[in-house]
Amino acid sequence: MSTEPADTRPDGLSPSQTVGPFFHYGLTPGTAYGHVPVSVDGQVAAPGTPGEPIVLTGRVIDGAGDPVPDAMLEIWQADSDGRYAHPDDGRPRASNSFTGFGRSDTTADGTYRFTTIKPGRVPGPGGGEQAPHILVAVFGRGMLKQLFTRVYFDDEASNAEDPILALVPEARRGTLIAKRDGDTFTLDIRLQGEGETVFFDV
Amino acid sequence: MALVLPRSSTAAHPPSLHPAYTSTVLRAPREPLVLVPHTLTELTGPVYGQGKVRDSDADLTTQHGGEPLGERIIVTGRVLDEDGRPVPNALVELWQANAAGRYVHVRDQHPAPLDPNFTGAGRYLTGEDGRYRFTTVRPGAYPWRNHHNAWRPAHIHFSVFGPSFVSRLVTQMYFPGDPLFPFDPIFNGIPDERARNRLIARFDLAVTQPEWALGYQFDIVLRGREATPTEEPHEH
């Protein structure tokens, strides 16, 4: 007896559930769970990838000001020419090995860390361009669905004309702009409370 | 073939703040989300390589020297878009507790035994028909400290990649008839009963293998669908 349903339009999306406290051995095993294959990690750009190598780091902080030690961040970004490794961005790319996708858990003090390259400007709505940015999804225990935010870079003049930043109240834009120190850009993600990070309805 | 991501569909998801699940109270934003148009950034997403997932990643019962204890099960289903079209080449990652309800994770100190023959993590890359298939053991229920005498219904964690970064879904699959459903604030964080029930797998005798394993079907529906030619692909 098969109970295979007919091919019909689904009733709706599968709803999200929290990643929980024990995702590490499934999603970010690192070297602690040697027999679990790593799908992706915080090393987004291999050495030699065209573009400027950078480190993107910061802490995830909760509404009490405490670090979140069991969050996970995923990032999605264009290459240094502003091109995405995806079939819907048909433009040729300088490197076929750069996927633009990374995943980092947070340490006991809430720190995430990616080694990547600085993305270029990418097409925006209405034929314009966006400032260089990285799309971020934040998962964690106590989070029934992921939150989306963006990381911009404080040394980019094009931030002033970015169509997405323009939608954010000016007083809160700083929560999206990472600060440069050498080759490291730092941005904390505050889930709630004073200085709360801007999260997007995408 | 352009992708559209209707926002109305996301009403199926739980809200970020669900006080009965106490850990949401300090981790849910209080400011409203800022509505943004879908640009190339949101409409694209990672493409996972065929060669990177091994066939052995899909069988959680053969990752060690011996067989894990517990009820052997087959979990299969299709990854679909909102129109019911299969999503091929979707990376499905899965992790779960063992049959005793104990996670191999270092932070799980629940006094139930670990199983030296079970880690509980696997991966699958869907084929052209969007189908995935895992062999594993049925996980046990386990206690947590959300409230007095709190127990999670047995579940398997799923992480799924769809056609775009904002189609990404992390969810949990439950088993039919679990008596713990009414008491679980994570399951009940989903406001709509029909949406909740979409996370309950369906026992399927056709998937069940005689003398070997019970079979369950669990389809996963991701955000996104193909635009018809008259539709504007970039929603503003």
Short mmCIF file of N, CA and C in Angstrom, two decimals, chain B residues 158-236:
data_model
loop_
_atom_site.label_atom_id
_atom_site.label_comp_id
_atom_site.label_asym_id
_atom_site.label_seq_id
_atom_site.Cartn_x
_atom_site.Cartn_y
_atom_site.Cartn_z
N PHE B 158 16.79 18.84 10.65
CA PHE B 158 17.08 18.93 9.22
C PHE B 158 17.58 20.34 8.88
N SER B 159 18.60 20.39 8.06
CA SER B 159 19.11 21.64 7.49
C SER B 159 19.08 21.49 5.97
N VAL B 160 18.41 22.40 5.28
CA VAL B 160 18.19 22.24 3.84
C VAL B 160 18.52 23.52 3.09
N PHE B 161 19.20 23.36 1.96
CA PHE B 161 19.49 24.49 1.08
C PHE B 161 18.60 24.42 -0.14
N GLY B 162 17.99 25.54 -0.47
CA GLY B 162 17.15 25.60 -1.65
C GLY B 162 17.79 26.43 -2.74
N PRO B 163 16.95 27.01 -3.59
CA PRO B 163 17.47 27.74 -4.74
C PRO B 163 18.11 29.09 -4.39
N SER B 164 17.86 29.63 -3.21
CA SER B 164 18.46 30.92 -2.85
C SER B 164 18.82 30.92 -1.38
N PHE B 165 19.63 31.91 -1.00
CA PHE B 165 20.07 31.99 0.40
C PHE B 165 18.89 32.21 1.34
N VAL B 166 17.86 32.91 0.87
CA VAL B 166 16.73 33.14 1.76
C VAL B 166 15.68 32.02 1.69
N SER B 167 15.93 30.99 0.88
CA SER B 167 15.10 29.78 0.92
C SER B 167 15.58 28.81 2.00
N ARG B 168 16.74 29.09 2.54
CA ARG B 168 17.40 28.22 3.51
C ARG B 168 16.46 27.89 4.66
N LEU B 169 16.44 26.61 5.03
CA LEU B 169 15.54 26.18 6.11
C LEU B 169 16.26 25.25 7.07
N VAL B 170 16.12 25.54 8.36
CA VAL B 170 16.50 24.59 9.41
C VAL B 170 15.22 24.24 10.15
N THR B 171 14.93 22.96 10.27
CA THR B 171 13.69 22.57 10.91
C THR B 171 13.87 21.24 11.65
N GLN B 172 12.78 20.68 12.13
CA GLN B 172 12.83 19.40 12.84
C GLN B 172 11.70 18.52 12.32
N MET B 173 11.99 17.25 12.17
CA MET B 173 10.99 16.27 11.76
C MET B 173 10.53 15.50 12.99
N TYR B 174 9.21 15.39 13.15
CA TYR B 174 8.65 14.66 14.29
C TYR B 174 8.01 13.36 13.81
N PHE B 175 7.64 12.53 14.80
CA PHE B 175 7.05 11.22 14.48
C PHE B 175 5.57 11.23 14.81
N PRO B 176 4.76 10.53 13.99
CA PRO B 176 3.30 10.59 14.19
C PRO B 176 2.88 10.07 15.56
N GLY B 177 1.90 10.75 16.14
CA GLY B 177 1.27 10.27 17.37
C GLY B 177 2.06 10.50 18.63
N ASP B 178 3.04 11.38 18.62
CA ASP B 178 3.87 11.58 19.81
C ASP B 178 3.04 12.23 20.93
N PRO B 179 2.98 11.61 22.11
CA PRO B 179 2.16 12.18 23.20
C PRO B 179 2.74 13.48 23.76
N LEU B 180 3.97 13.83 23.39
CA LEU B 180 4.58 15.04 23.95
C LEU B 180 4.23 16.30 23.16
N PHE B 181 3.57 16.16 22.00
CA PHE B 181 3.28 17.34 21.18
C PHE B 181 2.60 18.48 21.96
N PRO B 182 1.55 18.18 22.76
CA PRO B 182 0.83 19.31 23.39
C PRO B 182 1.69 20.10 24.38
N PHE B 183 2.80 19.51 24.82
CA PHE B 183 3.58 20.13 25.89
C PHE B 183 4.86 20.78 25.39
N ASP B 184 5.11 20.74 24.08
CA ASP B 184 6.41 21.18 23.56
C ASP B 184 6.33 22.60 23.01
N PRO B 185 6.99 23.56 23.68
CA PRO B 185 6.88 24.95 23.21
C PRO B 185 7.61 25.22 21.90
N ILE B 186 8.52 24.36 21.50
CA ILE B 186 9.22 24.59 20.23
C ILE B 186 8.28 24.21 19.08
N PHE B 187 7.70 23.01 19.16
CA PHE B 187 6.71 22.58 18.16
C PHE B 187 5.54 23.57 18.11
N ASN B 188 5.05 23.96 19.30
CA ASN B 188 3.88 24.83 19.36
C ASN B 188 4.21 26.30 19.14
N GLY B 189 5.48 26.61 18.92
CA GLY B 189 5.85 27.97 18.52
C GLY B 189 5.32 28.29 17.13
N ILE B 190 5.01 27.26 16.36
CA ILE B 190 4.40 27.45 15.03
C ILE B 190 2.92 27.70 15.26
N PRO B 191 2.44 28.90 14.91
CA PRO B 191 1.07 29.23 15.31
C PRO B 191 -0.02 28.41 14.62
N ASP B 192 0.19 28.03 13.37
CA ASP B 192 -0.87 27.39 12.60
C ASP B 192 -0.78 25.87 12.71
N GLU B 193 -1.88 25.25 13.10
CA GLU B 193 -1.87 23.80 13.32
C GLU B 193 -1.52 23.03 12.04
N ARG B 194 -2.05 23.50 10.90
CA ARG B 194 -1.75 22.80 9.65
C ARG B 194 -0.25 22.88 9.34
N ALA B 195 0.35 24.03 9.62
CA ALA B 195 1.78 24.18 9.39
C ALA B 195 2.57 23.26 10.34
N ARG B 196 2.15 23.21 11.61
CA ARG B 196 2.80 22.30 12.57
C ARG B 196 2.77 20.87 12.06
N ASN B 197 1.61 20.47 11.57
CA ASN B 197 1.45 19.08 11.15
C ASN B 197 2.31 18.73 9.93
N ARG B 198 2.75 19.76 9.19
CA ARG B 198 3.64 19.47 8.06
C ARG B 198 5.01 19.00 8.52
N LEU B 199 5.31 19.17 9.81
CA LEU B 199 6.61 18.69 10.33
C LEU B 199 6.53 17.28 10.89
N ILE B 200 5.35 16.66 10.79
CA ILE B 200 5.20 15.29 11.30
C ILE B 200 5.33 14.32 10.12
N ALA B 201 6.31 13.44 10.21
CA ALA B 201 6.53 12.46 9.14
C ALA B 201 5.33 11.52 9.06
N ARG B 202 5.22 10.86 7.93
CA ARG B 202 4.11 9.95 7.66
C ARG B 202 4.69 8.54 7.57
N PHE B 203 4.14 7.64 8.39
CA PHE B 203 4.57 6.23 8.27
C PHE B 203 4.16 5.71 6.90
N ASP B 204 5.05 4.99 6.24
CA ASP B 204 4.75 4.50 4.90
C ASP B 204 5.18 3.03 4.78
N LEU B 205 4.18 2.17 4.66
CA LEU B 205 4.47 0.73 4.55
C LEU B 205 5.22 0.42 3.25
N ALA B 206 5.03 1.29 2.23
CA ALA B 206 5.73 1.06 0.96
C ALA B 206 7.23 1.34 1.09
N VAL B 207 7.61 2.19 2.00
CA VAL B 207 9.03 2.47 2.24
C VAL B 207 9.60 1.44 3.22
N THR B 208 8.76 0.93 4.09
CA THR B 208 9.17 -0.06 5.09
C THR B 208 9.74 -1.30 4.40
N GLN B 209 10.86 -1.80 4.89
CA GLN B 209 11.49 -2.98 4.30
C GLN B 209 11.29 -4.18 5.19
N PRO B 210 10.71 -5.26 4.65
CA PRO B 210 10.41 -6.45 5.46
C PRO B 210 11.66 -6.95 6.19
N GLU B 211 11.50 -7.32 7.42
CA GLU B 211 12.58 -7.89 8.24
C GLU B 211 13.74 -6.92 8.41
N TRP B 212 13.54 -5.63 8.12
CA TRP B 212 14.70 -4.73 8.17
C TRP B 212 14.43 -3.41 8.86
N ALA B 213 13.49 -2.58 8.34
CA ALA B 213 13.36 -1.22 8.88
C ALA B 213 12.00 -0.63 8.56
N LEU B 214 11.46 0.15 9.51
CA LEU B 214 10.24 0.91 9.26
C LEU B 214 10.56 2.12 8.38
N GLY B 215 9.58 2.52 7.57
CA GLY B 215 9.81 3.63 6.64
C GLY B 215 8.93 4.83 6.93
N TYR B 216 9.52 6.00 6.82
CA TYR B 216 8.79 7.26 7.01
C TYR B 216 9.03 8.17 5.81
N GLN B 217 7.98 8.92 5.46
CA GLN B 217 8.07 9.92 4.41
C GLN B 217 8.00 11.31 5.03
N PHE B 218 8.89 12.19 4.60
CA PHE B 218 8.88 13.56 5.11
C PHE B 218 9.28 14.51 3.99
N ASP B 219 8.29 15.14 3.37
CA ASP B 219 8.58 16.13 2.33
C ASP B 219 8.89 17.48 2.96
N ILE B 220 9.79 18.21 2.33
CA ILE B 220 10.21 19.50 2.85
C ILE B 220 9.92 20.55 1.77
N VAL B 221 9.13 21.53 2.13
CA VAL B 221 8.73 22.56 1.16
C VAL B 221 9.48 23.86 1.47
N LEU B 222 10.27 24.30 0.49
CA LEU B 222 11.10 25.48 0.66
C LEU B 222 10.48 26.69 -0.02
N ARG B 223 10.87 27.83 0.45
CA ARG B 223 10.42 29.09 -0.12
C ARG B 223 10.97 29.26 -1.54
N GLY B 224 10.12 29.80 -2.41
CA GLY B 224 10.56 30.12 -3.76
C GLY B 224 9.78 29.33 -4.79
N ARG B 225 9.57 29.96 -5.94
CA ARG B 225 8.97 29.27 -7.07
C ARG B 225 9.40 29.99 -8.33
N GLU B 226 9.19 29.33 -9.44
CA GLU B 226 9.57 29.94 -10.70
C GLU B 226 8.53 30.97 -11.12
N ALA B 227 9.02 32.10 -11.60
CA ALA B 227 8.11 33.14 -12.07
C ALA B 227 7.49 32.71 -13.38
N THR B 228 6.21 33.01 -13.55
CA THR B 228 5.61 32.84 -14.88
C THR B 228 6.12 33.99 -15.74
N PRO B 229 6.08 33.84 -17.07
CA PRO B 229 6.68 34.87 -17.92
C PRO B 229 6.13 36.28 -17.71
N THR B 230 4.91 36.38 -17.22
CA THR B 230 4.31 37.72 -17.06
C THR B 230 4.68 38.33 -15.71
N GLU B 231 5.32 37.55 -14.85
CA GLU B 231 5.60 38.07 -13.52
C GLU B 231 6.93 38.81 -13.47
N GLU B 232 6.94 39.84 -12.66
CA GLU B 232 8.18 40.60 -12.42
C GLU B 232 9.01 39.79 -11.41
N PRO B 233 10.21 39.32 -11.81
CA PRO B 233 10.95 38.46 -10.91
C PRO B 233 11.44 39.15 -9.64
N HIS B 234 11.75 40.43 -9.73
CA HIS B 234 12.27 41.12 -8.55
C HIS B 234 11.14 41.89 -7.88
N GLU B 235 10.76 41.40 -6.74
CA GLU B 235 9.66 41.98 -5.99
C GLU B 235 10.12 43.29 -5.35
N HIS B 236 9.31 44.33 -5.45
CA HIS B 236 9.72 45.59 -4.80
C HIS B 236 8.68 46.06 -3.80
#
